[in-house]
mmCIF file of C-alpha atoms in Angstrom:
data_model
loop_
_atom_site.group_PDB
_atom_site.id
_atom_site.type_symbol
_atom_site.label_atom_id
_atom_site.label_comp_id
_atom_site.label_asym_id
_atom_site.label_seq_id
_atom_site.Cartn_x
_atom_site.Cartn_y
_atom_site.Cartn_z
ATOM 1 C CA ALA A 1023 52.907 -47.673 -63.398
ATOM 2 C CA GLN A 1024 52.957 -43.584 -63.862
ATOM 3 C CA LYS A 1025 51.514 -41.514 -61.232
ATOM 4 C CA VAL A 1026 51.305 -37.786 -60.482
ATOM 5 C CA THR A 1027 51.077 -36.815 -56.884
ATOM 6 C CA GLN A 1028 49.901 -33.542 -55.867
ATOM 7 C CA ALA A 1029 49.501 -34.011 -52.069
ATOM 8 C CA GLN A 1030 48.104 -30.284 -51.609
ATOM 9 C CA THR A 1031 44.869 -30.047 -52.019
ATOM 10 C CA GLU A 1032 44.279 -26.237 -51.535
ATOM 11 C CA ILE A 1033 46.831 -23.230 -50.407
ATOM 12 C CA SER A 1034 45.353 -19.906 -49.481
ATOM 13 C CA VAL A 1035 48.021 -17.308 -49.226
ATOM 14 C CA VAL A 1036 47.865 -13.425 -48.616
ATOM 15 C CA GLU A 1037 48.771 -11.266 -52.142
ATOM 16 C CA LYS A 1038 52.894 -10.811 -52.467
ATOM 17 C CA GLU A 1039 53.383 -14.098 -50.700
ATOM 18 C CA ASP A 1040 55.398 -16.770 -52.204
ATOM 19 C CA VAL A 1041 53.933 -20.146 -52.770
ATOM 20 C CA THR A 1042 55.390 -23.376 -53.803
ATOM 21 C CA LEU A 1043 52.978 -26.314 -55.084
ATOM 22 C CA ASP A 1044 54.469 -29.439 -54.778
ATOM 23 C CA CYS A 1045 54.616 -32.306 -57.718
ATOM 24 C CA VAL A 1046 55.872 -35.677 -57.277
ATOM 25 C CA TYR A 1047 55.893 -38.440 -59.908
ATOM 26 C CA GLU A 1048 56.158 -41.930 -60.252
ATOM 27 C CA THR A 1049 57.528 -43.659 -63.636
ATOM 28 C CA ARG A 1050 59.869 -46.336 -64.221
ATOM 29 C CA ASP A 1051 61.080 -44.916 -67.609
ATOM 30 C CA THR A 1052 64.065 -43.206 -67.650
ATOM 31 C CA THR A 1053 62.692 -40.826 -70.666
ATOM 32 C CA TYR A 1054 59.778 -38.537 -69.761
ATOM 33 C CA TYR A 1055 58.403 -35.284 -69.747
ATOM 34 C CA LEU A 1056 56.867 -33.268 -67.290
ATOM 35 C CA PHE A 1057 54.155 -30.287 -67.388
ATOM 36 C CA TRP A 1058 52.451 -27.497 -65.553
ATOM 37 C CA TYR A 1059 49.108 -26.339 -66.525
ATOM 38 C CA LYS A 1060 46.897 -23.512 -64.912
ATOM 39 C CA GLN A 1061 42.984 -23.703 -64.641
ATOM 40 C CA PRO A 1062 41.668 -20.393 -63.704
ATOM 41 C CA PRO A 1063 38.283 -19.792 -62.828
ATOM 42 C CA SER A 1064 36.979 -19.534 -66.172
ATOM 43 C CA GLY A 1065 38.047 -23.196 -66.462
ATOM 44 C CA GLU A 1066 40.181 -23.601 -69.878
ATOM 45 C CA LEU A 1067 43.272 -25.348 -68.812
ATOM 46 C CA VAL A 1068 46.333 -23.252 -69.703
ATOM 47 C CA PHE A 1069 49.799 -24.907 -70.683
ATOM 48 C CA LEU A 1070 52.869 -23.241 -68.495
ATOM 49 C CA ILE A 1071 55.918 -25.603 -69.090
ATOM 50 C CA ARG A 1072 57.022 -28.663 -69.944
ATOM 51 C CA ARG A 1073 60.347 -30.272 -69.034
ATOM 52 C CA ASN A 1074 62.003 -33.612 -70.315
ATOM 53 C CA SER A 1075 63.571 -35.799 -67.833
ATOM 54 C CA PHE A 1076 67.049 -34.816 -69.293
ATOM 55 C CA ASP A 1077 67.147 -31.505 -68.387
ATOM 56 C CA GLU A 1078 67.486 -30.451 -64.640
ATOM 57 C CA GLN A 1079 67.992 -26.831 -65.015
ATOM 58 C CA ASN A 1080 65.672 -25.242 -62.890
ATOM 59 C CA GLU A 1081 63.456 -22.703 -65.028
ATOM 60 C CA ILE A 1082 62.510 -19.189 -64.278
ATOM 61 C CA SER A 1083 59.689 -17.193 -66.224
ATOM 62 C CA GLY A 1084 58.838 -13.971 -64.421
ATOM 63 C CA ARG A 1085 57.347 -14.738 -60.996
ATOM 64 C CA TYR A 1086 57.166 -18.254 -62.056
ATOM 65 C CA SER A 1087 59.785 -20.998 -61.067
ATOM 66 C CA TRP A 1088 60.336 -24.642 -61.333
ATOM 67 C CA ASN A 1089 62.170 -26.685 -59.667
ATOM 68 C CA PHE A 1090 63.096 -30.471 -61.147
ATOM 69 C CA GLN A 1091 64.765 -32.650 -58.947
ATOM 70 C CA LYS A 1092 65.149 -36.588 -60.331
ATOM 71 C CA SER A 1093 66.719 -37.637 -56.842
ATOM 72 C CA THR A 1094 63.259 -37.228 -55.320
ATOM 73 C CA SER A 1095 61.020 -37.454 -58.128
ATOM 74 C CA SER A 1096 59.792 -33.929 -57.745
ATOM 75 C CA PHE A 1097 59.216 -31.037 -60.045
ATOM 76 C CA ASN A 1098 57.789 -27.850 -57.729
ATOM 77 C CA PHE A 1099 56.276 -25.032 -59.192
ATOM 78 C CA THR A 1100 56.962 -21.738 -56.992
ATOM 79 C CA ILE A 1101 55.387 -18.307 -57.597
ATOM 80 C CA THR A 1102 56.975 -15.238 -55.994
ATOM 81 C CA ALA A 1103 54.922 -12.241 -55.165
ATOM 82 C CA SER A 1104 51.676 -13.929 -55.634
ATOM 83 C CA GLN A 1105 49.025 -11.713 -57.041
ATOM 84 C CA VAL A 1106 45.094 -12.094 -56.977
ATOM 85 C CA VAL A 1107 45.234 -13.281 -60.483
ATOM 86 C CA ASP A 1108 47.537 -16.237 -59.737
ATOM 87 C CA SER A 1109 44.114 -17.878 -57.946
ATOM 88 C CA ALA A 1110 43.567 -21.206 -60.148
ATOM 89 C CA VAL A 1111 43.661 -24.754 -59.807
ATOM 90 C CA TYR A 1112 47.425 -25.786 -60.802
ATOM 91 C CA PHE A 1113 47.818 -29.348 -62.286
ATOM 92 C CA CYS A 1114 51.128 -31.260 -62.736
ATOM 93 C CA ALA A 1115 51.386 -33.860 -65.346
ATOM 94 C CA LEU A 1116 53.489 -36.670 -66.888
ATOM 95 C CA THR A 1117 54.024 -38.449 -69.945
ATOM 96 C CA THR A 1118 56.742 -40.808 -71.097
ATOM 97 C CA ALA A 1119 58.823 -41.249 -74.420
ATOM 98 C CA TYR A 1120 57.176 -44.598 -75.012
ATOM 99 C CA ASN A 1121 53.760 -43.250 -74.858
ATOM 100 C CA THR A 1122 53.687 -39.541 -75.772
ATOM 101 C CA ASP A 1123 50.024 -39.766 -76.589
ATOM 102 C CA LYS A 1124 48.852 -39.674 -73.492
ATOM 103 C CA LEU A 1125 49.078 -37.265 -70.157
ATOM 104 C CA ILE A 1126 48.690 -38.547 -66.761
ATOM 105 C CA PHE A 1127 47.432 -35.594 -64.687
ATOM 106 C CA GLY A 1128 47.689 -35.224 -60.925
ATOM 107 C CA THR A 1129 44.611 -34.362 -58.807
ATOM 108 C CA GLY A 1130 45.431 -30.576 -58.844
ATOM 109 C CA THR A 1131 46.297 -27.945 -56.253
ATOM 110 C CA ARG A 1132 43.432 -24.994 -55.864
ATOM 111 C CA LEU A 1133 45.332 -21.822 -54.892
ATOM 112 C CA GLN A 1134 43.750 -18.873 -53.387
ATOM 113 C CA VAL A 1135 45.496 -15.618 -53.238
ATOM 114 C CA PHE A 1136 43.847 -13.229 -50.949
ATOM 115 C CA PRO A 1137 44.271 -9.303 -51.090
ATOM 116 C CA ASN B 793 41.835 -17.538 -84.439
ATOM 117 C CA ALA B 794 39.286 -19.399 -82.127
ATOM 118 C CA GLY B 795 41.746 -22.064 -80.737
ATOM 119 C CA VAL B 796 39.446 -25.236 -79.660
ATOM 120 C CA THR B 797 35.855 -24.544 -79.158
ATOM 121 C CA GLN B 798 33.305 -27.066 -77.642
ATOM 122 C CA THR B 799 29.595 -27.086 -78.237
ATOM 123 C CA PRO B 800 27.441 -27.286 -76.241
ATOM 124 C CA LYS B 801 28.734 -25.509 -73.166
ATOM 125 C CA PHE B 802 26.092 -26.889 -70.696
ATOM 126 C CA ARG B 803 23.655 -29.661 -71.031
ATOM 127 C CA VAL B 804 21.393 -31.634 -68.659
ATOM 128 C CA LEU B 805 20.442 -35.181 -69.823
ATOM 129 C CA LYS B 806 18.131 -37.827 -68.278
ATOM 130 C CA THR B 807 19.499 -41.267 -67.414
ATOM 131 C CA GLY B 808 19.303 -43.169 -70.650
ATOM 132 C CA GLN B 809 19.447 -40.494 -73.120
ATOM 133 C CA SER B 810 22.183 -39.908 -75.726
ATOM 134 C CA MET B 811 24.093 -36.678 -77.167
ATOM 135 C CA THR B 812 27.044 -35.835 -78.869
ATOM 136 C CA LEU B 813 29.530 -33.481 -77.641
ATOM 137 C CA LEU B 814 31.333 -31.581 -80.388
ATOM 138 C CA CYS B 815 35.121 -30.381 -80.400
ATOM 139 C CA ALA B 816 36.449 -28.369 -83.220
ATOM 140 C CA GLN B 817 39.910 -26.859 -83.279
ATOM 141 C CA ASP B 818 41.481 -24.445 -86.182
ATOM 142 C CA MET B 819 45.072 -25.017 -85.713
ATOM 143 C CA ASN B 820 45.675 -27.779 -88.191
ATOM 144 C CA HIS B 821 46.591 -30.148 -84.961
ATOM 145 C CA GLU B 822 46.902 -34.020 -85.686
ATOM 146 C CA TYR B 823 45.937 -34.783 -82.111
ATOM 147 C CA MET B 824 43.059 -34.534 -80.393
ATOM 148 C CA TYR B 825 41.861 -35.686 -76.942
ATOM 149 C CA TRP B 826 38.799 -36.087 -74.798
ATOM 150 C CA TYR B 827 39.078 -35.824 -70.736
ATOM 151 C CA ARG B 828 36.528 -35.757 -68.137
ATOM 152 C CA GLN B 829 37.264 -33.713 -64.992
ATOM 153 C CA ASP B 830 35.951 -34.646 -61.599
ATOM 154 C CA PRO B 831 36.036 -32.939 -57.919
ATOM 155 C CA GLY B 832 39.766 -34.587 -56.430
ATOM 156 C CA MET B 833 40.453 -36.728 -59.423
ATOM 157 C CA GLY B 834 41.840 -34.186 -61.836
ATOM 158 C CA LEU B 835 41.757 -35.129 -65.634
ATOM 159 C CA ARG B 836 41.388 -38.453 -67.047
ATOM 160 C CA LEU B 837 41.754 -39.263 -70.677
ATOM 161 C CA ILE B 838 38.501 -40.946 -72.082
ATOM 162 C CA HIS B 839 39.423 -41.546 -75.754
ATOM 163 C CA TYR B 840 42.370 -39.565 -78.039
ATOM 164 C CA SER B 841 43.274 -39.271 -81.888
ATOM 165 C CA VAL B 842 46.372 -39.288 -83.653
ATOM 166 C CA GLY B 843 44.856 -38.351 -86.666
ATOM 167 C CA GLU B 844 41.881 -38.036 -89.098
ATOM 168 C CA GLY B 845 40.299 -41.643 -89.133
ATOM 169 C CA THR B 846 42.055 -42.686 -85.989
ATOM 170 C CA THR B 847 40.668 -43.321 -82.378
ATOM 171 C CA ALA B 848 42.038 -44.748 -79.399
ATOM 172 C CA LYS B 849 40.975 -45.641 -75.850
ATOM 173 C CA GLY B 850 42.221 -43.742 -73.018
ATOM 174 C CA GLU B 851 41.907 -44.695 -69.097
ATOM 175 C CA VAL B 852 38.204 -44.404 -68.600
ATOM 176 C CA PRO B 853 36.696 -45.214 -72.161
ATOM 177 C CA ASP B 854 33.633 -47.414 -71.166
ATOM 178 C CA GLY B 855 30.053 -45.752 -71.866
ATOM 179 C CA TYR B 856 31.497 -43.534 -74.636
ATOM 180 C CA ASN B 857 32.262 -43.451 -78.155
ATOM 181 C CA VAL B 858 34.248 -41.112 -80.276
ATOM 182 C CA SER B 859 34.678 -40.381 -84.094
ATOM 183 C CA ARG B 860 37.211 -38.130 -86.100
ATOM 184 C CA LEU B 861 36.025 -38.095 -89.678
ATOM 185 C CA LYS B 862 37.459 -34.762 -90.189
ATOM 186 C CA LYS B 863 40.913 -33.413 -88.886
ATOM 187 C CA GLN B 864 39.405 -30.440 -87.204
ATOM 188 C CA ASN B 865 36.731 -32.230 -85.531
ATOM 189 C CA PHE B 866 36.673 -34.741 -82.666
ATOM 190 C CA LEU B 867 33.127 -36.129 -81.597
ATOM 191 C CA LEU B 868 32.428 -37.592 -78.150
ATOM 192 C CA GLY B 869 29.306 -39.837 -77.898
ATOM 193 C CA LEU B 870 27.111 -40.848 -74.859
ATOM 194 C CA GLU B 871 24.599 -43.738 -76.292
ATOM 195 C CA SER B 872 22.886 -44.150 -72.946
ATOM 196 C CA ALA B 873 23.708 -41.618 -70.372
ATOM 197 C CA ALA B 874 24.107 -42.553 -66.435
ATOM 198 C CA PRO B 875 24.468 -40.241 -63.594
ATOM 199 C CA SER B 876 28.349 -41.575 -63.211
ATOM 200 C CA GLN B 877 28.796 -39.536 -66.267
ATOM 201 C CA THR B 878 28.016 -36.377 -64.722
ATOM 202 C CA SER B 879 31.239 -34.447 -65.143
ATOM 203 C CA VAL B 880 32.862 -31.428 -67.018
ATOM 204 C CA TYR B 881 34.501 -32.747 -70.168
ATOM 205 C CA PHE B 882 37.314 -31.146 -71.825
ATOM 206 C CA CYS B 883 38.585 -31.606 -75.588
ATOM 207 C CA ALA B 884 42.245 -30.902 -76.355
ATOM 208 C CA SER B 885 44.401 -30.637 -79.324
ATOM 209 C CA SER B 886 48.162 -30.734 -79.963
ATOM 210 C CA ARG B 887 50.267 -30.593 -83.002
ATOM 211 C CA GLY B 888 51.928 -34.169 -82.439
ATOM 212 C CA GLY B 889 52.774 -36.217 -79.461
ATOM 213 C CA LEU B 890 53.507 -34.837 -76.071
ATOM 214 C CA SER B 891 57.064 -35.152 -76.071
ATOM 215 C CA SER B 892 57.348 -31.937 -78.377
ATOM 216 C CA TYR B 893 54.288 -30.382 -78.264
ATOM 217 C CA GLU B 894 51.893 -29.122 -75.253
ATOM 218 C CA GLN B 895 48.080 -29.378 -75.622
ATOM 219 C CA TYR B 896 45.545 -26.855 -76.154
ATOM 220 C CA PHE B 897 42.303 -27.280 -74.208
ATOM 221 C CA GLY B 898 38.743 -26.012 -74.971
ATOM 222 C CA PRO B 899 36.290 -23.910 -72.312
ATOM 223 C CA GLY B 900 34.715 -27.478 -71.230
ATOM 224 C CA THR B 901 31.284 -28.621 -71.339
ATOM 225 C CA ARG B 902 29.538 -29.065 -68.049
ATOM 226 C CA LEU B 903 27.329 -32.263 -68.319
ATOM 227 C CA THR B 904 24.636 -33.206 -65.654
ATOM 228 C CA VAL B 905 22.753 -36.567 -65.964
ATOM 229 C CA THR B 906 19.842 -36.668 -63.507
#
């Protein structure tokens, strides 16, 4: 079975703090793809990153970074020096090479950044 | 370039009524999807399509039907609405399979069934 767990339902931080959003996944497939999406208050989901199971290099994009660890089945997302505009719900998602038509979403983490 | 659009944005139905949600994309994408989002449950796939004229069931297809008569449009129908179908519905599209392409989402349709 495939599953994505985002144990943190809601996180509140003050601007400029660093924050890490956790994502733990389950799959028996050896080839799979992990995603992060952002859902701002406007509602529309925005794609942030896709990572395949063979690429464990960490990725950095501006203030965003992702830590992929197959040993712990985790794909965590860190925002450095958070800003109010980072306030959103963040979803982690999974698909596998045998069924790339479907995306399995976690339940999301609501991040609130206060000024 | 509008991306993915959804019509309507809001709707209130009475139990037993029917309606159709329209999703349109102008990116020439092959794949289209319908999700529902409920509090504490993330997004769940209802139906999807991998090309014009094709449809397939997702995780929660019961009570819904879909059609993809034109490549750019994906319709979601509720034949007899139930309160359990109160949700926010999102349409998405992608150029191809998710191993290579990301999904682009519409703004959502908030449906309330009383």
